[in-house]
PDB file of N, CA and C in Angstrom:
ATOM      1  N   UNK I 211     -23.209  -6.043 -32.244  1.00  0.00           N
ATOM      2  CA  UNK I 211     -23.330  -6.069 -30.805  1.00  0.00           C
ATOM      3  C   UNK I 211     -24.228  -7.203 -30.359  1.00  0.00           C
ATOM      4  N   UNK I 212     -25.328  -6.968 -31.049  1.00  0.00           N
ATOM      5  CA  UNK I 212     -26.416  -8.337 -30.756  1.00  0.00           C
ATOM      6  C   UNK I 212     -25.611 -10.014 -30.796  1.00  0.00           C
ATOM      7  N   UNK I 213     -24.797  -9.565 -31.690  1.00  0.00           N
ATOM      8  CA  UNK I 213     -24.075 -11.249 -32.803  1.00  0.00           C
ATOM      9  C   UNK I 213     -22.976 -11.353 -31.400  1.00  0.00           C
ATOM     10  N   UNK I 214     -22.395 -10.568 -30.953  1.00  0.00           N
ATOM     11  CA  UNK I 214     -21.474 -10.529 -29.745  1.00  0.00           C
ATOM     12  C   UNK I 214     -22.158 -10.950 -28.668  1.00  0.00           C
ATOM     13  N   UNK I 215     -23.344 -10.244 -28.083  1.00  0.00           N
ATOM     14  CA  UNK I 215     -24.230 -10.899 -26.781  1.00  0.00           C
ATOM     15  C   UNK I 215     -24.480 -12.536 -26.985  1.00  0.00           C
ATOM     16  N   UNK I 216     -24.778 -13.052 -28.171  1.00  0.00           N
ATOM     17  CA  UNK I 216     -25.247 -14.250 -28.592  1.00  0.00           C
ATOM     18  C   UNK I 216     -24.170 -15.240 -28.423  1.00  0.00           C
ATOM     19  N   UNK I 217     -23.502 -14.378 -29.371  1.00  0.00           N
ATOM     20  CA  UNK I 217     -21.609 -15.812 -28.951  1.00  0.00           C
ATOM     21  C   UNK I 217     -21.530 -15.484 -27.561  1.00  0.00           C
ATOM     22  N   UNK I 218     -21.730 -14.580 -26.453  1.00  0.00           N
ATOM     23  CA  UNK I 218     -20.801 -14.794 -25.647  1.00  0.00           C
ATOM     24  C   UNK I 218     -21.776 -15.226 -24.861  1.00  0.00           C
ATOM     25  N   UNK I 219     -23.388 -14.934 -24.580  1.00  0.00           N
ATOM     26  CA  UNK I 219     -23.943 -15.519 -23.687  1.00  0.00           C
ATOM     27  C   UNK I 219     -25.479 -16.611 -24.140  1.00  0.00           C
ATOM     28  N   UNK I 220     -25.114 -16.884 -25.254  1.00  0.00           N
ATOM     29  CA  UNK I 220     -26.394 -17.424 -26.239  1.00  0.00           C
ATOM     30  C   UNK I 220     -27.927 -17.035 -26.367  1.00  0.00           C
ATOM     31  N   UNK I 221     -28.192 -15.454 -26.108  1.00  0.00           N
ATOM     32  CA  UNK I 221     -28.990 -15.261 -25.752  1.00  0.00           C
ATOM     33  C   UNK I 221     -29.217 -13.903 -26.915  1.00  0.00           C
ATOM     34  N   UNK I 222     -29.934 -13.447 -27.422  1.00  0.00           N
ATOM     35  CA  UNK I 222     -29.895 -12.558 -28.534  1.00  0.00           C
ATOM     36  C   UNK I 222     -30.711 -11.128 -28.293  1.00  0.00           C
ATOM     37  N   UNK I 223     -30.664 -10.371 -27.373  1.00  0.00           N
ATOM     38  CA  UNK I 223     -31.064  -9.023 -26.609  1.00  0.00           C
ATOM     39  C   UNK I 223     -30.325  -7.939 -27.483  1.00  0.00           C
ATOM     40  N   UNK I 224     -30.983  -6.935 -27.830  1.00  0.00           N
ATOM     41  CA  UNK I 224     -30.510  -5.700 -28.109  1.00  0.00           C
ATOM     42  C   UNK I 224     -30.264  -4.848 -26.620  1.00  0.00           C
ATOM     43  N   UNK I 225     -29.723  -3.816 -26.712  1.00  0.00           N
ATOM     44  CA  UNK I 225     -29.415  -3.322 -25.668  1.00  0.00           C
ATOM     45  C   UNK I 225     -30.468  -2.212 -25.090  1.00  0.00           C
ATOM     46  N   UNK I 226     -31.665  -1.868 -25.898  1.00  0.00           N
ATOM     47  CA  UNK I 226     -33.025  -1.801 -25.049  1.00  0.00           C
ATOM     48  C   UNK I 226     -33.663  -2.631 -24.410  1.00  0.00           C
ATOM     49  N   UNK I 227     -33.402  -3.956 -24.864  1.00  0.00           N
ATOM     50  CA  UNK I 227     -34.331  -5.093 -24.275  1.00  0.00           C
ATOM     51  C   UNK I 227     -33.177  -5.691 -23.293  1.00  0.00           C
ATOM     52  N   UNK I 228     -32.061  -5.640 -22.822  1.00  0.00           N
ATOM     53  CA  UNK I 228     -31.179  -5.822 -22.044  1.00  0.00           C
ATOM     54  C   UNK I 228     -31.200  -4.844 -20.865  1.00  0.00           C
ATOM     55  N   UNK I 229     -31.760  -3.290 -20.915  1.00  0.00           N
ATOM     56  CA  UNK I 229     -31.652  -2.499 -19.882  1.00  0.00           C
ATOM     57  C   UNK I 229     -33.403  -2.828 -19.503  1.00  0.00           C
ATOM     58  N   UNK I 230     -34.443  -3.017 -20.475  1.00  0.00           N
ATOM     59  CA  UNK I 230     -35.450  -2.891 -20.122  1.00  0.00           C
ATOM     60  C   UNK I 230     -35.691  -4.510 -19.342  1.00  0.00           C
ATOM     61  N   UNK I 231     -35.537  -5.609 -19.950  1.00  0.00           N
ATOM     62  CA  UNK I 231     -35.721  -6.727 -19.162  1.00  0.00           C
ATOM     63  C   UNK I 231     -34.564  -7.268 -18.168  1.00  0.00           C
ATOM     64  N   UNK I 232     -33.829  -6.806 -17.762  1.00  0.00           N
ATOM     65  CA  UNK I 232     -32.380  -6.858 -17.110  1.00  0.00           C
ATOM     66  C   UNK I 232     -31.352  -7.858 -17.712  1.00  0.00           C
ATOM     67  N   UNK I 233     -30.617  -8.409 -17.007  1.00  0.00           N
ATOM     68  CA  UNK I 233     -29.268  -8.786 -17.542  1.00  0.00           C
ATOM     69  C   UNK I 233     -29.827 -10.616 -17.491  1.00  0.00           C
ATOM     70  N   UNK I 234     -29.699 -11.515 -18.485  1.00  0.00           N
ATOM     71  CA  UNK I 234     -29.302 -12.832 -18.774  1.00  0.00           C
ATOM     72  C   UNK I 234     -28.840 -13.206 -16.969  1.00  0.00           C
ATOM     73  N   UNK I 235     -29.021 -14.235 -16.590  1.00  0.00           N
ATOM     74  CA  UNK I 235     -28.346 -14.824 -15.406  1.00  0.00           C
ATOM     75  C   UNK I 235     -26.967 -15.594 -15.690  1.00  0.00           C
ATOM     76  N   UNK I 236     -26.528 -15.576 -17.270  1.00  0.00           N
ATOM     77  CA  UNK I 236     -25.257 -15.750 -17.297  1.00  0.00           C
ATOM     78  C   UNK I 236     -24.137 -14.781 -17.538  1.00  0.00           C
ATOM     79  N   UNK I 237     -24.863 -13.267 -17.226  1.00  0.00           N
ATOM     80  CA  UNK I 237     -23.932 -12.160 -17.880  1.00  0.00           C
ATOM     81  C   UNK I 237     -23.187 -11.615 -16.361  1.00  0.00           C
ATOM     82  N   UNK I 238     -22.131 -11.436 -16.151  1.00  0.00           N
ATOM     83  CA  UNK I 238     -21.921 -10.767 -15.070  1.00  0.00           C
ATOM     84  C   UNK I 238     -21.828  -9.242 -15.325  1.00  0.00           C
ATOM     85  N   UNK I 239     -21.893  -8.018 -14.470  1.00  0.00           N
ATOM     86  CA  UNK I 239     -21.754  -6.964 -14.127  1.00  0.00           C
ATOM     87  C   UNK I 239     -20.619  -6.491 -15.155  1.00  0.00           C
ATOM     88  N   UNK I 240     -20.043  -6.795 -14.849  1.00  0.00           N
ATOM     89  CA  UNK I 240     -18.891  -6.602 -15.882  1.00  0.00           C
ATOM     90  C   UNK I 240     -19.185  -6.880 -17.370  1.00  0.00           C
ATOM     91  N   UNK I 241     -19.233  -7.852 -17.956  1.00  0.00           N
ATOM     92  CA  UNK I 241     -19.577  -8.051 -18.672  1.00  0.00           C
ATOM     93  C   UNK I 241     -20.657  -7.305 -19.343  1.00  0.00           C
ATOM     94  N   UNK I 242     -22.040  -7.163 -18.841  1.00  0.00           N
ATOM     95  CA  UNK I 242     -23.218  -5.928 -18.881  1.00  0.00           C
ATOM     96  C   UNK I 242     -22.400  -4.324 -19.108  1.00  0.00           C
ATOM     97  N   UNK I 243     -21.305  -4.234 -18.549  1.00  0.00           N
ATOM     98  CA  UNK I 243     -20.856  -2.579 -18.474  1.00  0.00           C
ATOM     99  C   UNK I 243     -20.252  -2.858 -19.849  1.00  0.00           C
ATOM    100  N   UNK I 244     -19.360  -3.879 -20.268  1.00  0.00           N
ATOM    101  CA  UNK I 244     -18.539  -3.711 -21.629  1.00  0.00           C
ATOM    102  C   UNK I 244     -19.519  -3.736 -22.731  1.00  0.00           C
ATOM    103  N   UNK I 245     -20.272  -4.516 -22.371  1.00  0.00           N
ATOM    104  CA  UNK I 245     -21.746  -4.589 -23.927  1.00  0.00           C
ATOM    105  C   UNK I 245     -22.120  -3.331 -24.068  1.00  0.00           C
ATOM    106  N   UNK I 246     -22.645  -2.665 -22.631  1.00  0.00           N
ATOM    107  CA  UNK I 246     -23.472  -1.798 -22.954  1.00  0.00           C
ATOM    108  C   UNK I 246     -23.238  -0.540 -23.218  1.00  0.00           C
ATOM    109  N   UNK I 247     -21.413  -0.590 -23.626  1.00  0.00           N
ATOM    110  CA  UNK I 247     -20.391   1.026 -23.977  1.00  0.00           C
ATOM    111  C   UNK I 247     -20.610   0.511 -25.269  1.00  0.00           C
ATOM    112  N   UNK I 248     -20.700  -0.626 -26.106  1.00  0.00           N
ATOM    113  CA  UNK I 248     -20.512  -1.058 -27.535  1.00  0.00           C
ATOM    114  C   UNK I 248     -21.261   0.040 -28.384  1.00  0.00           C
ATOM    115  N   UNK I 249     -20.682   0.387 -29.726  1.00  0.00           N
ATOM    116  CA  UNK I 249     -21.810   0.662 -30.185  1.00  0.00           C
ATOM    117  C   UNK I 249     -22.244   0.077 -31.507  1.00  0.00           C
ATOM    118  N   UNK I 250     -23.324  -0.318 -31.639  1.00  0.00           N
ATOM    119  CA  UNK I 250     -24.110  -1.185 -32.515  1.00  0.00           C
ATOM    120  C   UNK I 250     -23.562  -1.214 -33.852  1.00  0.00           C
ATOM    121  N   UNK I 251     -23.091  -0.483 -34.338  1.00  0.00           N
ATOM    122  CA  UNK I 251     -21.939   0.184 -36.087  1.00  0.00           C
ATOM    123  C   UNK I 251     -21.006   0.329 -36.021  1.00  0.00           C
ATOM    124  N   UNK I 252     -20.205   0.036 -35.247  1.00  0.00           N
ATOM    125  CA  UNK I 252     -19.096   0.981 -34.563  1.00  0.00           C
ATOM    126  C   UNK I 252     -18.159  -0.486 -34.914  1.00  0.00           C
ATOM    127  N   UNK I 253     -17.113  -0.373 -36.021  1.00  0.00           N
ATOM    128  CA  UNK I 253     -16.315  -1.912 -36.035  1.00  0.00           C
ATOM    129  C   UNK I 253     -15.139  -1.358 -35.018  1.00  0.00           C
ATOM    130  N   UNK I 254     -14.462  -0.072 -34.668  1.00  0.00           N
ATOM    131  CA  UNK I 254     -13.916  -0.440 -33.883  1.00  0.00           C
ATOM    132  C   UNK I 254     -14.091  -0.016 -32.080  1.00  0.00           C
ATOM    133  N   UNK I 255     -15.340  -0.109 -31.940  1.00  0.00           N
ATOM    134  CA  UNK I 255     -16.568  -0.245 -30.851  1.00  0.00           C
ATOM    135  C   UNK I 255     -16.406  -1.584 -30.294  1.00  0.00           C
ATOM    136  N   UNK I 256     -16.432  -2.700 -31.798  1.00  0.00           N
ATOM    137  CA  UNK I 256     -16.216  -3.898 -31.540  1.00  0.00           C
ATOM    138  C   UNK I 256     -14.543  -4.506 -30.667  1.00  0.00           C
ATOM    139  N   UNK I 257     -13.896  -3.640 -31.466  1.00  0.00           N
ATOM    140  CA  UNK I 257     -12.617  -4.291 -31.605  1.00  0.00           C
ATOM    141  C   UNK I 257     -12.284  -4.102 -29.939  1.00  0.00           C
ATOM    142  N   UNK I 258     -12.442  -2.597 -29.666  1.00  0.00           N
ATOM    143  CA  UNK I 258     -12.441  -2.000 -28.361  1.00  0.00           C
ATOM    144  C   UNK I 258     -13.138  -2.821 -27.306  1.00  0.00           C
ATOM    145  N   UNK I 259     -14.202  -3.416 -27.338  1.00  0.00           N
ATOM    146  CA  UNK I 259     -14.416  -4.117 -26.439  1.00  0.00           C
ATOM    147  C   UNK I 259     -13.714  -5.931 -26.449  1.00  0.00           C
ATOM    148  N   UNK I 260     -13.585  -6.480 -27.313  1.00  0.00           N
ATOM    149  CA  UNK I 260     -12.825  -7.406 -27.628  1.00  0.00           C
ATOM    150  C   UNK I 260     -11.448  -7.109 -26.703  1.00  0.00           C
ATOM    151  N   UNK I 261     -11.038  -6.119 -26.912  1.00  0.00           N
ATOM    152  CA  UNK I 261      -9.810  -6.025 -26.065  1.00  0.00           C
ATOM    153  C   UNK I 261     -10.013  -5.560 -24.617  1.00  0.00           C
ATOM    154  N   UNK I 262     -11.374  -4.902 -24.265  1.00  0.00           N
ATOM    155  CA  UNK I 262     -11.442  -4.522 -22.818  1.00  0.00           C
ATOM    156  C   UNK I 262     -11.848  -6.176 -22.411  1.00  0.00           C
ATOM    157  N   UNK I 263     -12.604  -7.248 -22.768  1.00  0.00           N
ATOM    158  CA  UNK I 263     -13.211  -8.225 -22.107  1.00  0.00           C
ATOM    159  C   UNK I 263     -11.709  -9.269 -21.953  1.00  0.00           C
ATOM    160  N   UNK I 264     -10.562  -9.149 -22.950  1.00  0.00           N
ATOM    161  CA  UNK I 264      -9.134  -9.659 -23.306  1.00  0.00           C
ATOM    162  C   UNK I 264      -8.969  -9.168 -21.602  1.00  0.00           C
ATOM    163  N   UNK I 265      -8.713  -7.531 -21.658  1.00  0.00           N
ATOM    164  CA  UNK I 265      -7.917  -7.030 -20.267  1.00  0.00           C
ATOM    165  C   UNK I 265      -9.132  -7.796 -18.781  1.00  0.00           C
ATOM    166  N   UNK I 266     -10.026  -7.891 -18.843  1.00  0.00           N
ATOM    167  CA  UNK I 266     -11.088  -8.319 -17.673  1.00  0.00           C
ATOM    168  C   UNK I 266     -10.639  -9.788 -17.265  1.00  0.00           C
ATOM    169  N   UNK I 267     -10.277 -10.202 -18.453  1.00  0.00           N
ATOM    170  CA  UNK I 267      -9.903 -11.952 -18.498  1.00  0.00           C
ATOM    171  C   UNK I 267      -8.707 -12.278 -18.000  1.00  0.00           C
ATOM    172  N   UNK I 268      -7.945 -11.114 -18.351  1.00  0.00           N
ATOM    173  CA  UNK I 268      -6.573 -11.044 -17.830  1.00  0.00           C
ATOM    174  C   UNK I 268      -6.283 -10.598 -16.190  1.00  0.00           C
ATOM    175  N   UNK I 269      -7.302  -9.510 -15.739  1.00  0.00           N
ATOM    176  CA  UNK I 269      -7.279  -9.147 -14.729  1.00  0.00           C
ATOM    177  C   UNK I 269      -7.734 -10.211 -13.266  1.00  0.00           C
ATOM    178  N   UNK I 270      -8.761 -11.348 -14.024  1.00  0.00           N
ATOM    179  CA  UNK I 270      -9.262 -11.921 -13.086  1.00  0.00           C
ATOM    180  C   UNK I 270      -8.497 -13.203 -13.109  1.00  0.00           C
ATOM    181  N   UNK I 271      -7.300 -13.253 -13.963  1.00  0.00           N
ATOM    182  CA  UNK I 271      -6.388 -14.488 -14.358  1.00  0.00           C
ATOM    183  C   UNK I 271      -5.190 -14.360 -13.242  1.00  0.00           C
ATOM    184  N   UNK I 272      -5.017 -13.223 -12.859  1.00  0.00           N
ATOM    185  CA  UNK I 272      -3.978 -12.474 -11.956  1.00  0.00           C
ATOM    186  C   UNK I 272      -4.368 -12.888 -10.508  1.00  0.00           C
ATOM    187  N   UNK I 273      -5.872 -11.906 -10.490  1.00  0.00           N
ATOM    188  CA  UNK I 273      -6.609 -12.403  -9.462  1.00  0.00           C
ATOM    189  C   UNK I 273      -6.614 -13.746  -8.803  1.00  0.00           C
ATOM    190  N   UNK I 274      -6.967 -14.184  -9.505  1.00  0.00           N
ATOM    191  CA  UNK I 274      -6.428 -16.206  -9.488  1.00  0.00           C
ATOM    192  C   UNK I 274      -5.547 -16.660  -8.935  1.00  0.00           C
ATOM    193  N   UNK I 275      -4.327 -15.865  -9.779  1.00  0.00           N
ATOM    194  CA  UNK I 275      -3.117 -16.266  -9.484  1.00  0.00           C
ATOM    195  C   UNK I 275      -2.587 -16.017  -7.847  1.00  0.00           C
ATOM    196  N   UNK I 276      -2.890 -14.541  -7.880  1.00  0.00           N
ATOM    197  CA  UNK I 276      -2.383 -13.947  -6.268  1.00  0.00           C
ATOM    198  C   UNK I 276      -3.119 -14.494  -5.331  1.00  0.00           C
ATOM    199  N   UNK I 277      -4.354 -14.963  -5.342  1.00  0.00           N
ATOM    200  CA  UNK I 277      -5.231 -15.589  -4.344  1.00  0.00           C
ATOM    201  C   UNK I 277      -4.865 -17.288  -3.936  1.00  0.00           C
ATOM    202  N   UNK I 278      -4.329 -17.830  -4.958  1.00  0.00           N
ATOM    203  CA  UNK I 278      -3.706 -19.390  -5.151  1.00  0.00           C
ATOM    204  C   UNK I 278      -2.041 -18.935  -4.486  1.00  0.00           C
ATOM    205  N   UNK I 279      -1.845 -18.101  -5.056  1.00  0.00           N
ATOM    206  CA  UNK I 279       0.105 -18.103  -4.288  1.00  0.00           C
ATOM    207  C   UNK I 279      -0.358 -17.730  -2.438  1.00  0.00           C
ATOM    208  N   UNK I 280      -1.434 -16.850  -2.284  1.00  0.00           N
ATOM    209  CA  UNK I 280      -1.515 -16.534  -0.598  1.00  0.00           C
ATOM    210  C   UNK I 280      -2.173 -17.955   0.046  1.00  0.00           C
ATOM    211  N   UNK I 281      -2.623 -18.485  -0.844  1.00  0.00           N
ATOM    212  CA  UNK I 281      -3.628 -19.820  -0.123  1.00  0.00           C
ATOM    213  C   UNK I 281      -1.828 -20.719   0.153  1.00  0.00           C
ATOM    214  N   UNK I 282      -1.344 -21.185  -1.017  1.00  0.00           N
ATOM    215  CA  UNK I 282       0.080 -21.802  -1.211  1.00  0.00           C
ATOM    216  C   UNK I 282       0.479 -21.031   0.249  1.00  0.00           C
ATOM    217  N   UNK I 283       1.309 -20.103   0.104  1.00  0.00           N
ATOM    218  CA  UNK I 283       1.890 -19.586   2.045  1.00  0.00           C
ATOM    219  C   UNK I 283       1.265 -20.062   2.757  1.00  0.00           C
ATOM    220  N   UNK I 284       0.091 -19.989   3.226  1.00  0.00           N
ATOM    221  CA  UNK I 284      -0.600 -19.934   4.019  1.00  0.00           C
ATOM    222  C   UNK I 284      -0.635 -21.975   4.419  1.00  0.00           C
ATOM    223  N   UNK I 285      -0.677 -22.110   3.770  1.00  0.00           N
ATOM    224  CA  UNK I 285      -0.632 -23.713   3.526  1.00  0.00           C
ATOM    225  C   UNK I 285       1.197 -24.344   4.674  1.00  0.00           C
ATOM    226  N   UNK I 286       2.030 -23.026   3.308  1.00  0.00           N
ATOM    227  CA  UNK I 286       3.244 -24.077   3.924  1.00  0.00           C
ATOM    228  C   UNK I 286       3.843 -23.694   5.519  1.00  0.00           C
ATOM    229  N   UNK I 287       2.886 -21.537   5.735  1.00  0.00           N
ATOM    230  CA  UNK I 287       2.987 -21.796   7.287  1.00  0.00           C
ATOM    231  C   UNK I 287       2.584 -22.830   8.305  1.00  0.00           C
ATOM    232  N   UNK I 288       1.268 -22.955   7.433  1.00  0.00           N
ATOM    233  CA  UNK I 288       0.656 -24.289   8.375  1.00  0.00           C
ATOM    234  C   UNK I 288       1.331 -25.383   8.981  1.00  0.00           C
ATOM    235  N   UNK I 289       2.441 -25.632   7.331  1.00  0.00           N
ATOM    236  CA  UNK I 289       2.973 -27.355   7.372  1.00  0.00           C
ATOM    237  C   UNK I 289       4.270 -26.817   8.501  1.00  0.00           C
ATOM    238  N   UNK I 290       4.781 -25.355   8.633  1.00  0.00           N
ATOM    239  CA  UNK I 290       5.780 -25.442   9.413  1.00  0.00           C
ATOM    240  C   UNK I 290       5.578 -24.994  10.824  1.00  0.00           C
ATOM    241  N   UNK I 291       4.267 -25.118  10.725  1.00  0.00           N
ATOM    242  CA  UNK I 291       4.147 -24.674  12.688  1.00  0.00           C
ATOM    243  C   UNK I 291       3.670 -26.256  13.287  1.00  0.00           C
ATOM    244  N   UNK I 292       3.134 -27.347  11.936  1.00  0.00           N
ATOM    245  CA  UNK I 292       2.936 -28.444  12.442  1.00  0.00           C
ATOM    246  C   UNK I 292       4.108 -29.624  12.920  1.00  0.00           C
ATOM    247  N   UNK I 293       5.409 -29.064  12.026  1.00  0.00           N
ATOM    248  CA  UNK I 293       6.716 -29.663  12.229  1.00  0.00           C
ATOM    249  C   UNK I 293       7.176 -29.449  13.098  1.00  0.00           C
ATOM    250  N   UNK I 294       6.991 -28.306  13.486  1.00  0.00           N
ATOM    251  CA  UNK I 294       7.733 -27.462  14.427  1.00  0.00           C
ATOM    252  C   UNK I 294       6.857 -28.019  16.069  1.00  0.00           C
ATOM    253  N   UNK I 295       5.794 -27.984  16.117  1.00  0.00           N
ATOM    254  CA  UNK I 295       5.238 -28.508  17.306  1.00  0.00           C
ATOM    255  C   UNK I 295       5.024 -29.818  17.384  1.00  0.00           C
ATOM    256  N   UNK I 296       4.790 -30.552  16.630  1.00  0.00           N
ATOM    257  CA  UNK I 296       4.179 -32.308  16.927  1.00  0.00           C
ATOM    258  C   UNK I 296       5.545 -32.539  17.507  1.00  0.00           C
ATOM    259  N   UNK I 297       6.668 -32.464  17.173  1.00  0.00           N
ATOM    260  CA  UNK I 297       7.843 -33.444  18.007  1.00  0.00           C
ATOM    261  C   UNK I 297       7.511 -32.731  19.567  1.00  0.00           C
ATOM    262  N   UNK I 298       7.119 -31.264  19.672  1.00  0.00           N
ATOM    263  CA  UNK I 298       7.170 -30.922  21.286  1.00  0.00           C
ATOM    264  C   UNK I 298       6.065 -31.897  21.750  1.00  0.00           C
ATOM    265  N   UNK I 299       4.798 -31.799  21.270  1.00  0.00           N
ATOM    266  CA  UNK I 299       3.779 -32.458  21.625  1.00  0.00           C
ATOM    267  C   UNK I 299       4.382 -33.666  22.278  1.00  0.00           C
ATOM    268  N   UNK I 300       4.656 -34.540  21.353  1.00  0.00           N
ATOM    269  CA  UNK I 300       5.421 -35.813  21.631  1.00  0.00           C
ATOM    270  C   UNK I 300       6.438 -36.265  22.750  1.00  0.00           C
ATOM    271  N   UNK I 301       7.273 -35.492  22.906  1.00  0.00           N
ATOM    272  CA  UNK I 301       8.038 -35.321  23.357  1.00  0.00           C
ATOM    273  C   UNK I 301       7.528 -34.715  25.337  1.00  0.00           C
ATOM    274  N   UNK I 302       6.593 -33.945  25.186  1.00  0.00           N
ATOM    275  CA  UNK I 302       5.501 -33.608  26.541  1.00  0.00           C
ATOM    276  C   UNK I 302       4.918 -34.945  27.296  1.00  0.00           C
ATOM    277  N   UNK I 303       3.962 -35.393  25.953  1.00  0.00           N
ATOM    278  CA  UNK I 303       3.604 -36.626  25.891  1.00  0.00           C
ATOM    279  C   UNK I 303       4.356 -37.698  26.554  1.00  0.00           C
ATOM    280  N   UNK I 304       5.153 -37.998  25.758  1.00  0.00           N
ATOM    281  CA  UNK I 304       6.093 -38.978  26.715  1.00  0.00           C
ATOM    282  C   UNK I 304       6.958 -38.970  28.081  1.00  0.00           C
ATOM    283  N   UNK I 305       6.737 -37.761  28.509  1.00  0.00           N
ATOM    284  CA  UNK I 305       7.515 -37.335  29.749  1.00  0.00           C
ATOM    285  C   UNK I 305       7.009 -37.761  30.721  1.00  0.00           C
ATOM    286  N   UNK I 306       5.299 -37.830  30.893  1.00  0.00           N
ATOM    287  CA  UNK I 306       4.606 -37.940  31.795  1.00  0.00           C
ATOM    288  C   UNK I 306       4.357 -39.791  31.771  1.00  0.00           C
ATOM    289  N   UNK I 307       5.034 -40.236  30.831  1.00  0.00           N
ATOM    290  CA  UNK I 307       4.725 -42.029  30.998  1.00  0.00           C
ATOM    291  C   UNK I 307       5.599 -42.367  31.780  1.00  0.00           C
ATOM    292  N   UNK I 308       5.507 -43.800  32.395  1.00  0.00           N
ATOM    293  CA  UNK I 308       6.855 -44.659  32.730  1.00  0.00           C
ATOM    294  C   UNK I 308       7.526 -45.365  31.556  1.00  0.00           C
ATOM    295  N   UNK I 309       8.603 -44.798  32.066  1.00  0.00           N
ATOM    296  CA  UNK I 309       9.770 -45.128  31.137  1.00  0.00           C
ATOM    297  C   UNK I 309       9.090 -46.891  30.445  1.00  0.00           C
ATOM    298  N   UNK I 310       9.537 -47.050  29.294  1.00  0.00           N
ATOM    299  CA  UNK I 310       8.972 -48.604  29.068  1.00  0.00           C
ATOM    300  C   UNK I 310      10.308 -49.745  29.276  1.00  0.00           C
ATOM    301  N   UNK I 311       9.835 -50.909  29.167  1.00  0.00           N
ATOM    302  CA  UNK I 311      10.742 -51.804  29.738  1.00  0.00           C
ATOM    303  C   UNK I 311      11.978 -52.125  29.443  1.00  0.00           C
ATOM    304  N   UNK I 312      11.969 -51.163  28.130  1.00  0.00           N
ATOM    305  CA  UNK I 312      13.571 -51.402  27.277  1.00  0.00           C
ATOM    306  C   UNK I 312      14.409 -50.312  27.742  1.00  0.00           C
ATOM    307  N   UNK I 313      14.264 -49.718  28.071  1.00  0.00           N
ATOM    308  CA  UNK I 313      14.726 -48.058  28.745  1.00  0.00           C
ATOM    309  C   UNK I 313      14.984 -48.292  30.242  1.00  0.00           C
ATOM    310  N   UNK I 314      14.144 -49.833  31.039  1.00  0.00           N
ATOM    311  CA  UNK I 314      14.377 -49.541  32.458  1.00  0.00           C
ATOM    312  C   UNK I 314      15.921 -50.690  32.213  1.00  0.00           C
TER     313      UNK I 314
END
Protein backbone atom coordinates (compact mmCIF):
# COMPACT_ATOMS: atom_id res chain seq x y z
CA UNK A 1 0.00 0.00 0.00
CA UNK A 2 2.82 2.36 1.07
CA UNK A 3 4.91 1.15 -2.44
CA UNK A 4 1.38 2.15 -4.24
CA UNK A 5 1.03 5.77 -2.44
CA UNK A 6 4.76 6.33 -3.57
CA UNK A 7 4.36 5.28 -7.38
CA UNK A 8 1.29 7.07 -7.58
CA UNK A 9 1.96 10.23 -5.64
CA UNK A 10 5.87 10.13 -4.71
CA UNK A 11 5.34 10.57 -1.37
CA UNK A 12 5.73 7.50 1.14
CA UNK A 13 2.78 7.84 4.11
CA UNK A 14 1.32 4.89 5.77
CA UNK A 15 -2.21 5.25 6.21
CA UNK A 16 -1.95 6.51 9.96
CA UNK A 17 0.28 9.18 8.95
CA UNK A 18 -2.05 9.98 5.89
CA UNK A 19 -5.32 10.32 8.16
CA UNK A 20 -3.21 11.87 10.95
CA UNK A 21 -1.21 14.52 8.78
CA UNK A 22 -3.90 14.82 5.94
CA UNK A 23 -3.79 14.10 2.33
CA UNK A 24 -0.40 15.03 -0.03
CA UNK A 25 -1.63 18.21 -2.19
CA UNK A 26 -1.26 15.89 -5.09
CA UNK A 27 -3.80 13.21 -3.93
CA UNK A 28 -7.34 13.94 -4.84
CA UNK A 29 -10.45 12.84 -2.72
CA UNK A 30 -10.89 10.12 -4.67
CA UNK A 31 -7.92 8.89 -4.85
CA UNK A 32 -7.52 9.23 -0.66
CA UNK A 33 -10.99 7.02 -0.53
CA UNK A 34 -9.35 4.12 -2.88
CA UNK A 35 -5.92 4.05 -0.74
CA UNK A 36 -7.55 4.22 2.27
CA UNK A 37 -10.12 0.84 1.60
CA UNK A 38 -6.52 -0.93 0.63
CA UNK A 39 -5.40 -3.27 2.84
CA UNK A 40 -1.74 -3.29 3.68
CA UNK A 41 -1.39 -7.62 2.98
CA UNK A 42 -4.12 -7.97 1.13
CA UNK A 43 -2.60 -8.92 -2.75
CA UNK A 44 -5.95 -8.90 -3.88
CA UNK A 45 -6.76 -5.53 -1.83
CA UNK A 46 -4.14 -4.51 -4.28
CA UNK A 47 -5.47 -5.86 -7.37
CA UNK A 48 -9.03 -4.46 -6.30
CA UNK A 49 -7.97 -1.15 -6.13
CA UNK A 50 -5.83 -1.21 -9.32
CA UNK A 51 -9.04 -1.86 -10.96
CA UNK A 52 -11.28 0.65 -8.93
CA UNK A 53 -8.54 3.66 -9.81
CA UNK A 54 -8.71 1.71 -13.85
CA UNK A 55 -12.83 2.37 -13.39
CA UNK A 56 -12.18 6.31 -11.80
CA UNK A 57 -9.86 6.87 -14.90
CA UNK A 58 -12.36 5.60 -17.02
CA UNK A 59 -15.18 7.43 -15.48
CA UNK A 60 -13.52 10.83 -15.69
CA UNK A 61 -12.37 9.85 -19.45
CA UNK A 62 -16.24 9.80 -20.27
CA UNK A 63 -16.65 12.80 -18.28
CA UNK A 64 -14.26 14.48 -20.73
CA UNK A 65 -15.71 13.15 -23.39
CA UNK A 66 -19.53 14.29 -22.75
CA UNK A 67 -18.38 17.73 -21.59
CA UNK A 68 -16.12 18.24 -25.06
CA UNK A 69 -19.19 16.75 -27.35
CA UNK A 70 -21.76 19.58 -25.32
CA UNK A 71 -18.99 22.35 -25.66
CA UNK A 72 -18.70 20.90 -29.75
CA UNK A 73 -22.96 21.67 -30.02
CA UNK A 74 -22.84 24.40 -28.36
CA UNK A 75 -20.08 25.79 -30.60
CA UNK A 76 -21.84 24.68 -33.92
CA UNK A 77 -25.27 26.36 -32.52
CA UNK A 78 -23.29 29.33 -32.24
CA UNK A 79 -21.74 29.02 -35.88
CA UNK A 80 -25.50 28.57 -37.06
CA UNK A 81 -27.28 31.45 -35.48
CA UNK A 82 -24.16 33.52 -36.80
CA UNK A 83 -24.94 32.36 -40.52
CA UNK A 84 -28.18 32.64 -40.11
CA UNK A 85 -28.16 36.41 -38.93
CA UNK A 86 -25.00 38.32 -40.37
CA UNK A 87 -26.59 38.19 -44.03
CA UNK A 88 -29.94 39.86 -42.15
CA UNK A 89 -27.63 42.23 -40.41
CA UNK A 90 -26.22 43.13 -43.75
CA UNK A 91 -28.78 43.18 -45.62
CA UNK A 92 -30.71 45.92 -42.74
CA UNK A 93 -27.51 47.59 -43.03
CA UNK A 94 -27.62 48.31 -46.48
CA UNK A 95 -31.20 49.34 -46.78
CA UNK A 96 -30.77 52.42 -44.95
CA UNK A 97 -27.69 53.65 -47.48
CA UNK A 98 -28.03 55.36 -50.86
CA UNK A 99 -28.05 53.13 -53.37
CA UNK A 100 -24.17 53.45 -54.73
CA UNK A 101 -23.32 54.74 -58.12
CA UNK A 102 -23.33 51.46 -59.98
CA UNK A 103 -26.91 50.58 -58.95
CA UNK A 104 -28.10 54.33 -59.78
Amino acid sequence: SSRQWTELFGVTLTSSEIFRRGRPASASVAEIRLFSSVEDTDSLGRLNFRHRVQNEKETLARMCDERAEMIEYQFKVSMNNMKTSLPLLIKIHQRGKNPSAIDQ
